């Protein structure tokens, strides 16, 4: 989604801009038939992999703001849900400059301390791959920047971020690196050069995993459905991805939840793609968007996440998407509270260890 994260200031509220290309954006016939070897198989064309089911309430939370001053909002949100156990803190690095990507020590430290206060908690951090992150950079310039990334020009920034996270207590953060790469909103989009994008992701992961003490998990998180490019063309490889995520809003207008499940590169394709690789799924961003007050979407989305191998989920909680900080969706808000109030969350478990990928030389 297109959010005004660049305009965040420490004491300001998150600002909205317009949305990215809705799910269902047409692709050229050439693009439809030139997918990578990881392309989704047509329905019935191959044996469908077994999809794992969650044995407990997936860890959940909400995006309520990026700066350290928003951390108390998590507790207020939990109390609103009758003391539900909100286990996930979701925040983003700004993308105005490379200094933003390296992370502000105070902000990273406060979020890391929030996570360390409870072993069941998860810190999810959105990490831009290129800057400026939301500046309508032309495709040609994006391709050039991706090429620089592949050559290692930006390694130092990700090394600093990794070292800071480890030093401050965020060594086991989940990183939604280059989220929504299959869309058009962010400079770190994939379509201008998918081959370079994948190589650059691999390089970043190698750099960050080279830091002693890290236990990062990397979450590959496209938009749901067909956007500017099929997200399978951007998938960088099983050895550098720990979680296969998906940002899922109720768009386009008039679509049903069953459409979101069945559409190409939609929810069903996501869980099957992940099951084939033995990886869990996640939903770092979800909420209302194009269909107004939509309690059925809330009901079905929560049921979907509860009945699949969901590593975590976080609702985007501000208007028009959310419930606690938005008064536009009274029926959906009531349904969300009914479903999530008093949830005990998931038992604390240690994240799986990841095999280090050698850093670039």
Coordinates of C-alpha atoms in Angstrom, one line a residue:
X1 CA 0.0 0.0 0.0
X2 CA 1.1 3.6 -0.5
X3 CA 1.5 5.2 2.9
X4 CA 3.0 8.5 3.8
X5 CA 5.8 7.0 5.9
X6 CA 8.3 9.5 4.6
X7 CA 6.3 12.3 6.2
X8 CA 6.4 10.8 9.7
X9 CA 7.9 13.0 12.4
X10 CA 8.4 11.9 16.0
X11 CA 5.3 13.6 17.3
X12 CA 3.1 13.5 14.2
X13 CA 0.4 11.1 13.1
X14 CA 0.9 8.8 10.1
X15 CA -0.3 10.5 6.9
X16 CA -2.0 8.8 4.0
X17 CA -1.5 9.2 0.3
X18 CA -3.1 7.3 -2.5
X19 CA -3.0 3.5 -2.9
X20 CA -0.8 1.5 -5.2
X21 CA -2.1 -0.3 -8.3
X22 CA -5.1 -2.5 -7.2
X23 CA -5.0 -6.2 -7.4
X24 CA -6.1 -7.3 -10.8
X25 CA -4.1 -4.8 -12.8
X26 CA -3.7 -6.3 -16.3
X27 CA -0.4 -7.6 -17.5
X28 CA 0.7 -7.9 -21.0
X29 CA 0.3 -11.3 -22.7
X30 CA 4.1 -11.5 -22.9
X31 CA 4.4 -11.1 -19.2
X32 CA 1.7 -13.7 -18.5
X33 CA 3.7 -16.3 -20.4
X34 CA 7.3 -15.5 -19.4
X35 CA 7.2 -16.3 -15.7
X36 CA 10.2 -17.8 -13.8
X37 CA 10.5 -21.5 -12.9
X38 CA 8.8 -20.6 -9.6
X39 CA 5.6 -19.5 -11.4
X40 CA 2.2 -20.6 -10.0
X41 CA 0.9 -23.7 -11.7
X42 CA -2.6 -23.3 -13.2
X43 CA -5.3 -24.9 -11.1
X44 CA -5.4 -28.7 -11.7
X45 CA -2.1 -28.6 -13.7
X46 CA -0.1 -30.3 -10.9
X47 CA -0.4 -32.0 -7.6
X48 CA -1.3 -29.3 -5.1
X49 CA 1.0 -29.4 -2.0
X50 CA -0.4 -30.0 1.4
X51 CA -1.1 -26.7 3.2
X52 CA -0.2 -26.7 6.9
X53 CA -2.8 -25.6 9.5
X54 CA -2.0 -23.5 12.5
X55 CA -2.3 -25.3 15.8
X56 CA -2.9 -22.1 17.8
X57 CA -3.8 -18.5 17.5
X58 CA -1.2 -16.9 15.2
X59 CA 0.8 -14.1 16.9
X60 CA -1.0 -10.9 16.1
X61 CA -0.7 -7.2 16.5
X62 CA -1.3 -3.9 14.6
X63 CA 0.6 -1.2 12.8
X64 CA -0.2 1.9 14.9
X65 CA 2.8 4.1 14.0
X66 CA 6.5 3.9 13.3
X67 CA 8.3 6.0 15.9
X68 CA 9.2 5.1 19.4
X69 CA 6.4 7.3 20.7
X70 CA 3.8 4.9 19.2
X71 CA 4.9 1.9 21.3
X72 CA 2.5 2.7 24.2
X73 CA -0.3 2.5 21.6
X74 CA 0.2 -1.2 21.4
X75 CA -0.8 -1.6 25.1
X76 CA -3.8 0.7 24.6
X77 CA -4.9 -1.4 21.6
X78 CA -4.6 -4.6 23.7
X79 CA -6.7 -3.1 26.5
X80 CA -9.4 -2.1 23.9
X81 CA -9.4 -5.8 22.9
X82 CA -10.2 -6.8 26.5
X83 CA -6.5 -7.4 27.4
X84 CA -5.7 -9.5 24.3
X85 CA -2.1 -10.6 24.1
X86 CA -0.8 -8.5 21.3
X87 CA 2.5 -10.2 20.5
X88 CA 3.6 -8.4 17.4
X89 CA 5.1 -4.9 17.1
X90 CA 5.2 -3.7 13.5
X91 CA 7.1 -0.6 12.5
X92 CA 9.0 0.7 9.4
X93 CA 12.2 2.5 8.7
X94 CA 11.7 5.7 6.8
X95 CA 13.2 5.9 3.4
X96 CA 14.2 9.5 2.8
X97 CA 17.9 8.8 2.9
X98 CA 20.4 6.0 3.6
X99 CA 20.7 7.3 7.1
X100 CA 17.0 6.3 7.6
X101 CA 17.7 2.8 6.4
X102 CA 20.6 2.5 8.8
X103 CA 18.1 3.1 11.6
X104 CA 17.9 5.7 14.3
X105 CA 19.4 4.2 17.4
X106 CA 16.8 5.6 19.8
X107 CA 13.9 4.2 17.8
X108 CA 15.5 0.8 17.1
X109 CA 16.4 0.6 20.8
X110 CA 13.0 1.3 22.1
X111 CA 11.3 -1.1 19.8
X112 CA 13.9 -3.8 20.6
X113 CA 13.4 -3.3 24.3
X114 CA 9.6 -3.7 23.8
X115 CA 10.3 -7.0 22.1
X116 CA 12.7 -8.2 24.8
X117 CA 10.2 -7.5 27.6
X118 CA 8.3 -10.7 26.6
X119 CA 9.8 -13.8 25.0
X120 CA 6.6 -14.4 23.0
X121 CA 6.9 -11.0 21.3
X122 CA 7.9 -10.5 17.7
X123 CA 9.4 -7.3 16.2
X124 CA 8.6 -6.8 12.5
X125 CA 10.6 -4.1 10.8
X126 CA 9.9 -2.8 7.2
X127 CA 13.2 -2.2 5.5
X128 CA 13.4 -0.2 2.3
X129 CA 15.9 -1.5 -0.3
X130 CA 16.4 1.8 -2.1
X131 CA 16.1 5.6 -1.3
X132 CA 14.2 7.8 -1.7
X133 CA 11.6 5.2 -1.0
X134 CA 8.5 6.9 -2.3
X135 CA 9.5 9.5 -4.9
X136 CA 8.0 8.4 -8.2
X137 CA 11.5 7.4 -9.4
X138 CA 11.4 6.4 -13.1
X139 CA 11.9 2.8 -14.1
X140 CA 15.2 3.4 -15.8
X141 CA 16.6 5.0 -12.6
X142 CA 15.2 2.2 -10.5
X143 CA 17.0 -0.3 -12.7
X144 CA 20.2 1.7 -12.4
X145 CA 20.0 1.7 -8.6
X146 CA 19.3 -2.0 -8.5
X147 CA 22.4 -2.5 -10.5
X148 CA 24.4 -0.5 -8.0
X149 CA 23.0 -2.6 -5.2
X150 CA 24.0 -5.8 -6.9
X151 CA 27.6 -4.4 -7.2
X152 CA 27.7 -3.7 -3.5
X153 CA 27.4 0.1 -3.5
X154 CA 24.9 0.0 -0.6
X155 CA 26.3 -2.8 1.5
X156 CA 27.5 -0.6 4.2
X157 CA 24.1 0.8 5.1
X158 CA 22.6 -2.7 5.6
X159 CA 25.7 -3.7 7.6
X160 CA 25.2 -0.7 9.9
X161 CA 21.5 -1.6 10.4
X162 CA 22.3 -5.2 11.2
X163 CA 24.9 -4.2 13.7
X164 CA 22.7 -1.7 15.4
X165 CA 19.8 -4.2 15.7
X166 CA 22.1 -6.8 17.3
X167 CA 23.6 -4.3 19.7
X168 CA 20.3 -2.9 20.7
X169 CA 18.5 -6.2 21.3
X170 CA 16.7 -6.6 17.9
X171 CA 18.8 -9.5 16.7
X172 CA 15.8 -11.7 16.0
X173 CA 13.6 -9.2 14.2
X174 CA 11.5 -10.2 11.2
X175 CA 12.5 -8.0 8.3
X176 CA 10.0 -7.3 5.6
X177 CA 12.7 -6.3 3.2
X178 CA 11.6 -4.5 0.1
X179 CA 7.9 -5.1 0.8
X180 CA 5.3 -4.8 -1.9
X181 CA 8.0 -5.2 -4.5
X182 CA 5.5 -6.4 -7.2
X183 CA 3.7 -3.0 -7.1
X184 CA 4.5 0.5 -8.3
X185 CA 4.6 2.5 -5.0
X186 CA 8.2 2.1 -3.9
X187 CA 11.5 2.7 -5.4
X188 CA 12.5 -0.8 -4.4
X189 CA 10.0 -2.3 -6.9
X190 CA 11.0 -5.3 -8.9
X191 CA 9.5 -4.8 -12.3
X192 CA 12.2 -2.6 -13.8
X193 CA 14.8 -5.4 -13.5
X194 CA 13.6 -8.6 -11.8
X195 CA 17.0 -10.4 -12.2
X196 CA 18.9 -7.5 -10.5
X197 CA 16.2 -7.2 -7.8
X198 CA 16.6 -10.8 -6.8
X199 CA 20.4 -10.6 -6.8
X200 CA 20.2 -7.4 -4.7
X201 CA 17.9 -9.1 -2.2
X202 CA 20.4 -12.0 -1.9
X203 CA 23.2 -9.6 -1.4
X204 CA 21.5 -7.7 1.4
X205 CA 20.6 -10.9 3.2
X206 CA 24.2 -12.1 2.9
X207 CA 25.5 -8.8 4.3
X208 CA 23.1 -8.8 7.3
X209 CA 23.5 -12.4 8.1
X210 CA 27.3 -11.9 8.2
X211 CA 26.9 -10.0 11.5
X212 CA 27.7 -12.1 14.6
X213 CA 24.8 -12.7 16.9
X214 CA 22.0 -12.1 14.3
X215 CA 19.0 -14.3 14.1
X216 CA 17.0 -12.2 11.6
X217 CA 14.1 -13.7 9.6
X218 CA 13.5 -12.3 6.2
X219 CA 9.9 -12.0 5.0
X220 CA 9.2 -11.8 1.3
X221 CA 6.0 -9.8 1.2
X222 CA 4.3 -8.9 -2.1
X223 CA 0.9 -7.3 -2.6
X224 CA -1.8 -9.9 -3.1
X225 CA -2.7 -10.8 -6.7
X226 CA -1.6 -9.5 -10.0
X227 CA 0.0 -6.1 -9.6
X228 CA 2.7 -4.6 -11.8
X229 CA 4.5 -8.0 -12.1
X230 CA 3.8 -11.5 -10.8
X231 CA 5.5 -11.8 -7.5
X232 CA 6.9 -15.2 -8.3
X233 CA 9.2 -13.5 -10.8
X234 CA 10.7 -11.6 -7.9
X235 CA 11.2 -14.5 -5.5
X236 CA 15.0 -14.6 -4.7
X237 CA 15.3 -18.2 -3.4
X238 CA 14.5 -20.4 -0.6
X239 CA 17.9 -20.0 1.1
X240 CA 17.4 -16.3 1.6
X241 CA 13.7 -16.3 2.5
X242 CA 12.3 -17.5 5.9
X243 CA 8.6 -16.4 5.6
X244 CA 6.4 -15.9 2.6
X245 CA 4.2 -12.9 3.4
X246 CA 1.4 -11.1 1.6
X247 CA -0.2 -7.7 2.1
X248 CA -4.0 -8.2 1.7
X249 CA -6.6 -5.4 1.6
X250 CA -10.2 -5.7 0.3
X251 CA -9.6 -4.4 -3.1
X252 CA -10.6 -4.0 -5.9
X253 CA -14.1 -2.6 -5.3
X254 CA -16.8 -5.2 -5.8
X255 CA -14.6 -8.2 -5.3
X256 CA -15.4 -10.9 -2.8
X257 CA -13.1 -12.8 -0.4
X258 CA -13.5 -15.9 -2.5
X259 CA -12.0 -13.8 -5.4
X260 CA -9.0 -12.9 -3.2
X261 CA -8.5 -16.6 -2.5
X262 CA -8.8 -17.8 -6.1
X263 CA -7.3 -15.0 -8.1
X264 CA -3.9 -15.6 -9.7
X265 CA -1.1 -14.9 -7.2
X266 CA -3.8 -14.6 -4.5
X267 CA -4.2 -16.2 -1.1
X268 CA -4.4 -19.8 -2.2
X269 CA -1.4 -19.5 -4.5
X270 CA 0.6 -17.9 -1.6
X271 CA -0.1 -20.8 0.9
X272 CA 0.6 -23.4 -1.7
X273 CA 3.8 -21.7 -2.8
X274 CA 4.9 -21.6 0.8
X275 CA 3.9 -25.2 1.6
X276 CA 5.9 -26.4 -1.4
X277 CA 9.0 -24.8 0.2
X278 CA 8.2 -25.8 3.8
X279 CA 7.8 -22.1 4.9
X280 CA 5.2 -20.4 7.0
X281 CA 3.1 -17.5 5.6
X282 CA 2.5 -14.0 7.1
X283 CA 0.2 -11.1 6.7
X284 CA 2.2 -8.0 7.7
X285 CA -0.5 -5.6 6.3
X286 CA -4.2 -6.3 6.0
X287 CA -7.4 -4.3 6.4
X288 CA -10.3 -2.6 4.7
X289 CA -9.8 -0.4 1.6
X290 CA -12.1 -0.4 -1.4
X291 CA -15.4 -1.8 -0.1
X292 CA -16.3 0.3 2.8
X293 CA -17.4 -1.1 6.1
X294 CA -16.9 -4.8 5.3
X295 CA -17.3 -7.2 8.3
X296 CA -17.4 -10.2 6.0
X297 CA -13.9 -9.5 4.9
X298 CA -12.7 -9.1 8.5
X299 CA -14.4 -12.5 9.4
X300 CA -13.0 -14.3 6.5
X301 CA -9.5 -12.8 6.7
X302 CA -9.2 -13.7 10.4
X303 CA -10.5 -17.3 9.7
X304 CA -8.0 -17.6 6.9
X305 CA -5.1 -16.6 9.0
X306 CA -6.2 -18.9 11.9
X307 CA -6.5 -21.9 9.6
X308 CA -3.2 -21.7 7.8
X309 CA 0.5 -21.9 8.9
X310 CA 0.6 -18.2 9.8
X311 CA 3.8 -17.0 11.4
X312 CA 2.2 -13.6 12.4
X313 CA -0.4 -11.1 11.3
X314 CA -0.7 -7.3 11.8
X315 CA -3.7 -5.2 10.8
X316 CA -3.1 -1.7 9.5
X317 CA -4.9 0.3 12.1
X318 CA -5.8 3.7 10.8
X319 CA -8.4 5.0 8.4
X320 CA -9.6 3.7 6.0
X321 CA -8.1 0.3 6.8
X322 CA -8.4 -0.2 10.6
X323 CA -10.7 -0.4 13.5
X324 CA -9.3 1.0 16.8
X325 CA -8.1 4.4 15.4
X326 CA -10.8 4.7 12.7
X327 CA -14.5 5.4 13.3
X328 CA -15.6 4.8 9.7
X329 CA -16.1 1.1 10.0
X330 CA -18.4 0.4 13.0
X331 CA -19.7 -3.0 11.9
X332 CA -16.2 -4.2 11.0
X333 CA -14.9 -2.9 14.2
X334 CA -17.5 -4.8 16.2
X335 CA -16.6 -8.0 14.3
X336 CA -12.9 -7.5 14.8
X337 CA -13.4 -7.0 18.5
X338 CA -15.6 -10.1 18.7
X339 CA -13.0 -12.2 17.0
X340 CA -9.9 -11.0 18.7
X341 CA -11.0 -9.8 22.2
X342 CA -9.2 -11.6 25.0
X343 CA -7.0 -13.7 22.7
X344 CA -4.2 -15.4 24.6
X345 CA -2.0 -15.4 21.5
X346 CA 0.5 -18.1 20.7
X347 CA 2.9 -19.9 23.1
X348 CA 6.4 -18.5 23.1
X349 CA 8.8 -20.4 20.8
X350 CA 12.3 -19.7 19.7
X351 CA 12.5 -18.7 16.0
X352 CA 14.1 -21.2 13.8
X353 CA 17.8 -20.8 13.3
X354 CA 18.9 -19.7 9.8
X355 CA 21.9 -20.8 8.0
X356 CA 24.2 -17.9 7.3
X357 CA 24.6 -16.9 3.7
X358 CA 28.2 -15.9 3.1
X359 CA 28.4 -12.1 2.7
X360 CA 29.5 -10.6 -0.6
X361 CA 33.3 -10.3 -1.0

